[in-house]
Amino acid sequence: MTAGKSDNRVGAYFDKHPQWREQFLAFREVLLAVGLDEDIKWGIPAYLCDGKNLIGYAGFKQHCAVWFHQGVFLKDEAVKLSNAQEGKTQAMRQWKFAPGEEIPRDLLHAYALEAIENHKAGKKVKPVSRELKVSAELEKAMQEDAALREAFDSLTPGKQKEYAEHIGSAKQEKTRLSRLEKARPQILAGIGLHDKYRK
């Protein structure tokens, strides 16, 4: 099996999370060994097959985690995986590790190989499209500003949803209006809310 291509930027991510370095090194070694190519997506290490994002990992305050973007298809006979965001996430599954916990490399290796097999077999959850709910503030702004309406309508459905949820999820009208004003220049420029993290 040919090792995957590594990305020098991953080391900088490790430097930001020294408490997880040993675990990250184990994740990295296994994921490159199964032939996945390393990249940085949304500011974190990502592992790709045929250019598709299959596996990633990140460090948090209390734990670090490996996640499988189409993990719902993994057999998970060792019962290690959990839904990344219960009620929101359809396909992604994560495997959490506590500080200092040893990484079972053979098991991670097996899960990674299964994820690759599933990808090559075309197993993929298609996102359920939900009707876009736009807040009254955003709707009013678009009625009053044709350029804003045109720019919003030209965004991808995913980017429209991100803005609609970001603005509409604020409890107070003042906060919704503040978020709208901060988002307006990005919408007009055709930039998604989270584009800066996708590079």
PDB file of C-alpha atoms in Angstrom:
ATOM      1  CA  MET A   1       0.000   0.000   0.000  1.00  0.00           C
ATOM      2  CA  THR A   2       1.381   3.393  -1.008  1.00  0.00           C
ATOM      3  CA  ALA A   3       1.550   6.008   1.726  1.00  0.00           C
ATOM      4  CA  GLY A   4      -0.498   9.149   1.229  1.00  0.00           C
ATOM      5  CA  LYS A   5       0.997  12.587   0.562  1.00  0.00           C
ATOM      6  CA  SER A   6       1.751  14.620   3.659  1.00  0.00           C
ATOM      7  CA  ASP A   7       1.168  18.372   4.063  1.00  0.00           C
ATOM      8  CA  ASN A   8       3.731  20.507   5.916  1.00  0.00           C
ATOM      9  CA  ARG A   9       1.007  22.798   7.298  1.00  0.00           C
ATOM     10  CA  VAL A  10      -0.199  20.033   9.619  1.00  0.00           C
ATOM     11  CA  GLY A  11       2.808  20.576  11.885  1.00  0.00           C
ATOM     12  CA  ALA A  12       1.623  24.134  12.584  1.00  0.00           C
ATOM     13  CA  TYR A  13      -1.730  22.745  13.734  1.00  0.00           C
ATOM     14  CA  PHE A  14       0.092  20.375  16.100  1.00  0.00           C
ATOM     15  CA  ASP A  15       2.033  23.337  17.519  1.00  0.00           C
ATOM     16  CA  LYS A  16      -1.249  25.051  18.428  1.00  0.00           C
ATOM     17  CA  HIS A  17      -2.400  21.973  20.375  1.00  0.00           C
ATOM     18  CA  PRO A  18       0.697  20.617  22.170  1.00  0.00           C
ATOM     19  CA  GLN A  19      -1.416  18.669  24.691  1.00  0.00           C
ATOM     20  CA  TRP A  20      -2.669  16.413  21.871  1.00  0.00           C
ATOM     21  CA  ARG A  21       0.597  16.103  19.909  1.00  0.00           C
ATOM     22  CA  GLU A  22       1.236  12.410  20.706  1.00  0.00           C
ATOM     23  CA  GLN A  23      -2.291  11.405  19.771  1.00  0.00           C
ATOM     24  CA  PHE A  24      -2.234  13.552  16.625  1.00  0.00           C
ATOM     25  CA  LEU A  25       1.034  11.914  15.567  1.00  0.00           C
ATOM     26  CA  ALA A  26      -0.581   8.478  15.956  1.00  0.00           C
ATOM     27  CA  PHE A  27      -3.645   9.545  13.929  1.00  0.00           C
ATOM     28  CA  ARG A  28      -1.431  11.016  11.231  1.00  0.00           C
ATOM     29  CA  GLU A  29       0.817   7.982  10.979  1.00  0.00           C
ATOM     30  CA  VAL A  30      -2.127   5.596  10.565  1.00  0.00           C
ATOM     31  CA  LEU A  31      -4.052   7.751   8.086  1.00  0.00           C
ATOM     32  CA  LEU A  32      -1.037   8.348   5.853  1.00  0.00           C
ATOM     33  CA  ALA A  33      -0.145   4.630   6.027  1.00  0.00           C
ATOM     34  CA  VAL A  34      -3.529   3.619   4.557  1.00  0.00           C
ATOM     35  CA  GLY A  35      -2.849   5.859   1.548  1.00  0.00           C
ATOM     36  CA  LEU A  36      -4.953   8.921   2.348  1.00  0.00           C
ATOM     37  CA  ASP A  37      -3.625  12.313   1.244  1.00  0.00           C
ATOM     38  CA  GLU A  38      -3.202  14.956   3.924  1.00  0.00           C
ATOM     39  CA  ASP A  39      -4.585  18.470   3.596  1.00  0.00           C
ATOM     40  CA  ILE A  40      -5.845  21.324   5.765  1.00  0.00           C
ATOM     41  CA  LYS A  41      -9.591  21.994   5.514  1.00  0.00           C
ATOM     42  CA  TRP A  42     -11.424  24.513   7.709  1.00  0.00           C
ATOM     43  CA  GLY A  43      -8.117  25.003   9.540  1.00  0.00           C
ATOM     44  CA  ILE A  44      -7.745  21.372  10.661  1.00  0.00           C
ATOM     45  CA  PRO A  45      -6.012  18.232   9.309  1.00  0.00           C
ATOM     46  CA  ALA A  46      -8.093  16.376   6.719  1.00  0.00           C
ATOM     47  CA  TYR A  47      -7.436  13.080   4.939  1.00  0.00           C
ATOM     48  CA  LEU A  48      -8.635  12.622   1.384  1.00  0.00           C
ATOM     49  CA  CYS A  49      -9.214   9.800  -1.064  1.00  0.00           C
ATOM     50  CA  ASP A  50      -9.714  10.710  -4.732  1.00  0.00           C
ATOM     51  CA  GLY A  51      -9.892  14.338  -3.599  1.00  0.00           C
ATOM     52  CA  LYS A  52     -12.832  13.622  -1.260  1.00  0.00           C
ATOM     53  CA  ASN A  53     -12.619  14.420   2.439  1.00  0.00           C
ATOM     54  CA  LEU A  54     -12.983  11.123   4.365  1.00  0.00           C
ATOM     55  CA  ILE A  55     -11.423  11.579   7.807  1.00  0.00           C
ATOM     56  CA  GLY A  56     -10.300  14.463   9.999  1.00  0.00           C
ATOM     57  CA  TYR A  57      -9.231  15.090  13.578  1.00  0.00           C
ATOM     58  CA  ALA A  58      -9.087  17.986  15.998  1.00  0.00           C
ATOM     59  CA  GLY A  59      -8.252  18.900  19.570  1.00  0.00           C
ATOM     60  CA  PHE A  60     -10.674  20.462  22.036  1.00  0.00           C
ATOM     61  CA  LYS A  61     -10.419  21.420  25.715  1.00  0.00           C
ATOM     62  CA  GLN A  62     -11.418  18.082  27.243  1.00  0.00           C
ATOM     63  CA  HIS A  63     -10.801  15.630  24.386  1.00  0.00           C
ATOM     64  CA  CYS A  64      -9.475  15.128  20.896  1.00  0.00           C
ATOM     65  CA  ALA A  65     -11.430  13.280  18.243  1.00  0.00           C
ATOM     66  CA  VAL A  66     -11.126  11.552  14.902  1.00  0.00           C
ATOM     67  CA  TRP A  67     -14.188  11.860  12.731  1.00  0.00           C
ATOM     68  CA  PHE A  68     -15.327   9.941   9.701  1.00  0.00           C
ATOM     69  CA  HIS A  69     -17.366  12.067   7.304  1.00  0.00           C
ATOM     70  CA  GLN A  70     -19.428   9.071   6.142  1.00  0.00           C
ATOM     71  CA  GLY A  71     -18.966   7.161   9.400  1.00  0.00           C
ATOM     72  CA  VAL A  72     -22.608   6.087   9.511  1.00  0.00           C
ATOM     73  CA  PHE A  73     -21.607   3.275   7.119  1.00  0.00           C
ATOM     74  CA  LEU A  74     -18.817   1.892   9.349  1.00  0.00           C
ATOM     75  CA  LYS A  75     -19.693  -1.387  11.087  1.00  0.00           C
ATOM     76  CA  ASP A  76     -18.188  -0.122  14.380  1.00  0.00           C
ATOM     77  CA  GLU A  77     -18.068  -3.573  15.958  1.00  0.00           C
ATOM     78  CA  ALA A  78     -15.821  -2.175  18.714  1.00  0.00           C
ATOM     79  CA  VAL A  79     -18.523   0.433  19.515  1.00  0.00           C
ATOM     80  CA  LYS A  80     -16.177   3.432  19.444  1.00  0.00           C
ATOM     81  CA  LEU A  81     -18.167   5.897  17.348  1.00  0.00           C
ATOM     82  CA  SER A  82     -20.817   8.428  18.294  1.00  0.00           C
ATOM     83  CA  ASN A  83     -22.904  10.871  16.304  1.00  0.00           C
ATOM     84  CA  ALA A  84     -20.946  14.103  15.971  1.00  0.00           C
ATOM     85  CA  GLN A  85     -24.034  16.278  16.629  1.00  0.00           C
ATOM     86  CA  GLU A  86     -27.101  14.281  17.604  1.00  0.00           C
ATOM     87  CA  GLY A  87     -30.166  15.490  15.731  1.00  0.00           C
ATOM     88  CA  LYS A  88     -28.131  17.524  13.214  1.00  0.00           C
ATOM     89  CA  THR A  89     -25.470  15.245  11.771  1.00  0.00           C
ATOM     90  CA  GLN A  90     -26.621  12.508   9.444  1.00  0.00           C
ATOM     91  CA  ALA A  91     -23.434  10.864   8.203  1.00  0.00           C
ATOM     92  CA  MET A  92     -20.525  11.977  10.387  1.00  0.00           C
ATOM     93  CA  ARG A  93     -19.364   9.842  13.291  1.00  0.00           C
ATOM     94  CA  GLN A  94     -16.608  10.679  15.772  1.00  0.00           C
ATOM     95  CA  TRP A  95     -14.265   8.726  18.024  1.00  0.00           C
ATOM     96  CA  LYS A  96     -13.262  10.691  21.132  1.00  0.00           C
ATOM     97  CA  PHE A  97     -10.079  10.315  23.167  1.00  0.00           C
ATOM     98  CA  ALA A  98      -9.290  11.630  26.641  1.00  0.00           C
ATOM     99  CA  PRO A  99      -5.952  13.312  27.484  1.00  0.00           C
ATOM    100  CA  GLY A 100      -3.166  10.736  27.501  1.00  0.00           C
ATOM    101  CA  GLU A 101      -5.398   7.914  26.203  1.00  0.00           C
ATOM    102  CA  GLU A 102      -3.484   5.503  24.002  1.00  0.00           C
ATOM    103  CA  ILE A 103      -4.578   5.280  20.375  1.00  0.00           C
ATOM    104  CA  PRO A 104      -5.386   1.706  19.274  1.00  0.00           C
ATOM    105  CA  ARG A 105      -3.587   2.013  15.944  1.00  0.00           C
ATOM    106  CA  ASP A 106      -4.676  -1.382  14.566  1.00  0.00           C
ATOM    107  CA  LEU A 107      -8.333  -0.578  15.168  1.00  0.00           C
ATOM    108  CA  LEU A 108      -8.022   2.935  13.719  1.00  0.00           C
ATOM    109  CA  HIS A 109      -6.234   1.389  10.728  1.00  0.00           C
ATOM    110  CA  ALA A 110      -9.145  -1.039  10.213  1.00  0.00           C
ATOM    111  CA  TYR A 111     -11.750   1.733  10.465  1.00  0.00           C
ATOM    112  CA  ALA A 112      -9.798   3.903   8.005  1.00  0.00           C
ATOM    113  CA  LEU A 113      -9.554   1.045   5.489  1.00  0.00           C
ATOM    114  CA  GLU A 114     -13.296   0.408   5.820  1.00  0.00           C
ATOM    115  CA  ALA A 115     -13.981   4.124   5.249  1.00  0.00           C
ATOM    116  CA  ILE A 116     -11.905   3.957   2.046  1.00  0.00           C
ATOM    117  CA  GLU A 117     -13.763   0.829   0.876  1.00  0.00           C
ATOM    118  CA  ASN A 118     -17.110   2.495   1.543  1.00  0.00           C
ATOM    119  CA  HIS A 119     -16.001   5.578  -0.388  1.00  0.00           C
ATOM    120  CA  LYS A 120     -14.890   3.488  -3.359  1.00  0.00           C
ATOM    121  CA  ALA A 121     -18.234   1.630  -3.239  1.00  0.00           C
ATOM    122  CA  GLY A 122     -20.007   4.989  -3.523  1.00  0.00           C
ATOM    123  CA  LYS A 123     -21.644   4.881  -0.081  1.00  0.00           C
ATOM    124  CA  LYS A 124     -22.687   8.426   0.766  1.00  0.00           C
ATOM    125  CA  VAL A 125     -25.504  10.034   2.686  1.00  0.00           C
ATOM    126  CA  LYS A 126     -27.204  12.652   0.578  1.00  0.00           C
ATOM    127  CA  PRO A 127     -28.087  15.684   2.704  1.00  0.00           C
ATOM    128  CA  VAL A 128     -31.763  16.163   3.377  1.00  0.00           C
ATOM    129  CA  SER A 129     -32.699  19.541   2.010  1.00  0.00           C
ATOM    130  CA  ARG A 130     -34.798  21.559   4.399  1.00  0.00           C
ATOM    131  CA  GLU A 131     -36.843  24.555   3.416  1.00  0.00           C
ATOM    132  CA  LEU A 132     -34.843  27.721   3.909  1.00  0.00           C
ATOM    133  CA  LYS A 133     -36.159  29.775   6.845  1.00  0.00           C
ATOM    134  CA  VAL A 134     -35.158  33.413   6.566  1.00  0.00           C
ATOM    135  CA  SER A 135     -35.594  35.769   9.531  1.00  0.00           C
ATOM    136  CA  ALA A 136     -37.921  38.749   9.230  1.00  0.00           C
ATOM    137  CA  GLU A 137     -34.897  41.074   9.472  1.00  0.00           C
ATOM    138  CA  LEU A 138     -33.069  39.446   6.560  1.00  0.00           C
ATOM    139  CA  GLU A 139     -36.241  39.254   4.469  1.00  0.00           C
ATOM    140  CA  LYS A 140     -36.986  42.965   5.081  1.00  0.00           C
ATOM    141  CA  ALA A 141     -33.378  43.931   4.214  1.00  0.00           C
ATOM    142  CA  MET A 142     -33.595  42.015   0.923  1.00  0.00           C
ATOM    143  CA  GLN A 143     -36.958  43.632   0.067  1.00  0.00           C
ATOM    144  CA  GLU A 144     -35.410  47.057   0.578  1.00  0.00           C
ATOM    145  CA  ASP A 145     -32.115  46.298  -1.203  1.00  0.00           C
ATOM    146  CA  ALA A 146     -32.362  44.604  -4.613  1.00  0.00           C
ATOM    147  CA  ALA A 147     -28.579  44.140  -4.797  1.00  0.00           C
ATOM    148  CA  LEU A 148     -28.609  42.252  -1.493  1.00  0.00           C
ATOM    149  CA  ARG A 149     -31.481  40.047  -2.718  1.00  0.00           C
ATOM    150  CA  GLU A 150     -29.647  39.268  -5.962  1.00  0.00           C
ATOM    151  CA  ALA A 151     -26.387  38.512  -4.138  1.00  0.00           C
ATOM    152  CA  PHE A 152     -28.135  36.277  -1.588  1.00  0.00           C
ATOM    153  CA  ASP A 153     -30.054  34.402  -4.302  1.00  0.00           C
ATOM    154  CA  SER A 154     -26.829  33.782  -6.229  1.00  0.00           C
ATOM    155  CA  LEU A 155     -25.174  32.053  -3.222  1.00  0.00           C
ATOM    156  CA  THR A 156     -25.227  28.263  -3.086  1.00  0.00           C
ATOM    157  CA  PRO A 157     -28.103  26.782  -1.033  1.00  0.00           C
ATOM    158  CA  GLY A 158     -25.620  25.771   1.659  1.00  0.00           C
ATOM    159  CA  LYS A 159     -24.245  29.306   1.995  1.00  0.00           C
ATOM    160  CA  GLN A 160     -27.754  30.770   2.053  1.00  0.00           C
ATOM    161  CA  LYS A 161     -28.647  28.380   4.873  1.00  0.00           C
ATOM    162  CA  GLU A 162     -25.520  29.328   6.863  1.00  0.00           C
ATOM    163  CA  TYR A 163     -26.408  33.026   6.712  1.00  0.00           C
ATOM    164  CA  ALA A 164     -30.107  32.451   7.397  1.00  0.00           C
ATOM    165  CA  GLU A 165     -29.344  30.311  10.465  1.00  0.00           C
ATOM    166  CA  HIS A 166     -26.575  32.609  11.723  1.00  0.00           C
ATOM    167  CA  ILE A 167     -28.791  35.690  11.580  1.00  0.00           C
ATOM    168  CA  GLY A 168     -32.061  34.019  12.573  1.00  0.00           C
ATOM    169  CA  SER A 169     -30.700  32.029  15.528  1.00  0.00           C
ATOM    170  CA  ALA A 170     -30.055  35.117  17.657  1.00  0.00           C
ATOM    171  CA  LYS A 171     -32.709  35.495  20.371  1.00  0.00           C
ATOM    172  CA  GLN A 172     -32.806  39.298  20.381  1.00  0.00           C
ATOM    173  CA  GLU A 173     -33.772  41.467  17.426  1.00  0.00           C
ATOM    174  CA  LYS A 174     -30.824  43.789  18.178  1.00  0.00           C
ATOM    175  CA  THR A 175     -28.394  40.858  17.778  1.00  0.00           C
ATOM    176  CA  ARG A 176     -30.101  39.663  14.590  1.00  0.00           C
ATOM    177  CA  LEU A 177     -29.766  43.160  13.095  1.00  0.00           C
ATOM    178  CA  SER A 178     -26.122  43.381  14.182  1.00  0.00           C
ATOM    179  CA  ARG A 179     -25.334  40.015  12.577  1.00  0.00           C
ATOM    180  CA  LEU A 180     -27.150  41.073   9.417  1.00  0.00           C
ATOM    181  CA  GLU A 181     -25.106  44.272   9.113  1.00  0.00           C
ATOM    182  CA  LYS A 182     -21.832  42.378   9.643  1.00  0.00           C
ATOM    183  CA  ALA A 183     -22.862  39.760   7.054  1.00  0.00           C
ATOM    184  CA  ARG A 184     -24.095  42.251   4.436  1.00  0.00           C
ATOM    185  CA  PRO A 185     -20.653  43.055   2.859  1.00  0.00           C
ATOM    186  CA  GLN A 186     -19.807  39.337   2.624  1.00  0.00           C
ATOM    187  CA  ILE A 187     -23.149  38.484   1.008  1.00  0.00           C
ATOM    188  CA  LEU A 188     -22.735  41.333  -1.488  1.00  0.00           C
ATOM    189  CA  ALA A 189     -19.239  40.036  -2.305  1.00  0.00           C
ATOM    190  CA  GLY A 190     -20.582  36.505  -2.863  1.00  0.00           C
ATOM    191  CA  ILE A 191     -18.571  35.161   0.064  1.00  0.00           C
ATOM    192  CA  GLY A 192     -19.948  32.414   2.307  1.00  0.00           C
ATOM    193  CA  LEU A 193     -20.145  32.929   6.065  1.00  0.00           C
ATOM    194  CA  HIS A 194     -17.484  30.276   6.733  1.00  0.00           C
ATOM    195  CA  ASP A 195     -15.405  30.567   3.519  1.00  0.00           C
ATOM    196  CA  LYS A 196     -12.297  31.756   5.364  1.00  0.00           C
ATOM    197  CA  TYR A 197     -12.217  28.420   7.242  1.00  0.00           C
ATOM    198  CA  ARG A 198     -12.580  26.336   4.079  1.00  0.00           C
ATOM    199  CA  LYS A 199      -9.195  27.226   2.573  1.00  0.00           C
TER     200      LYS A 199
END
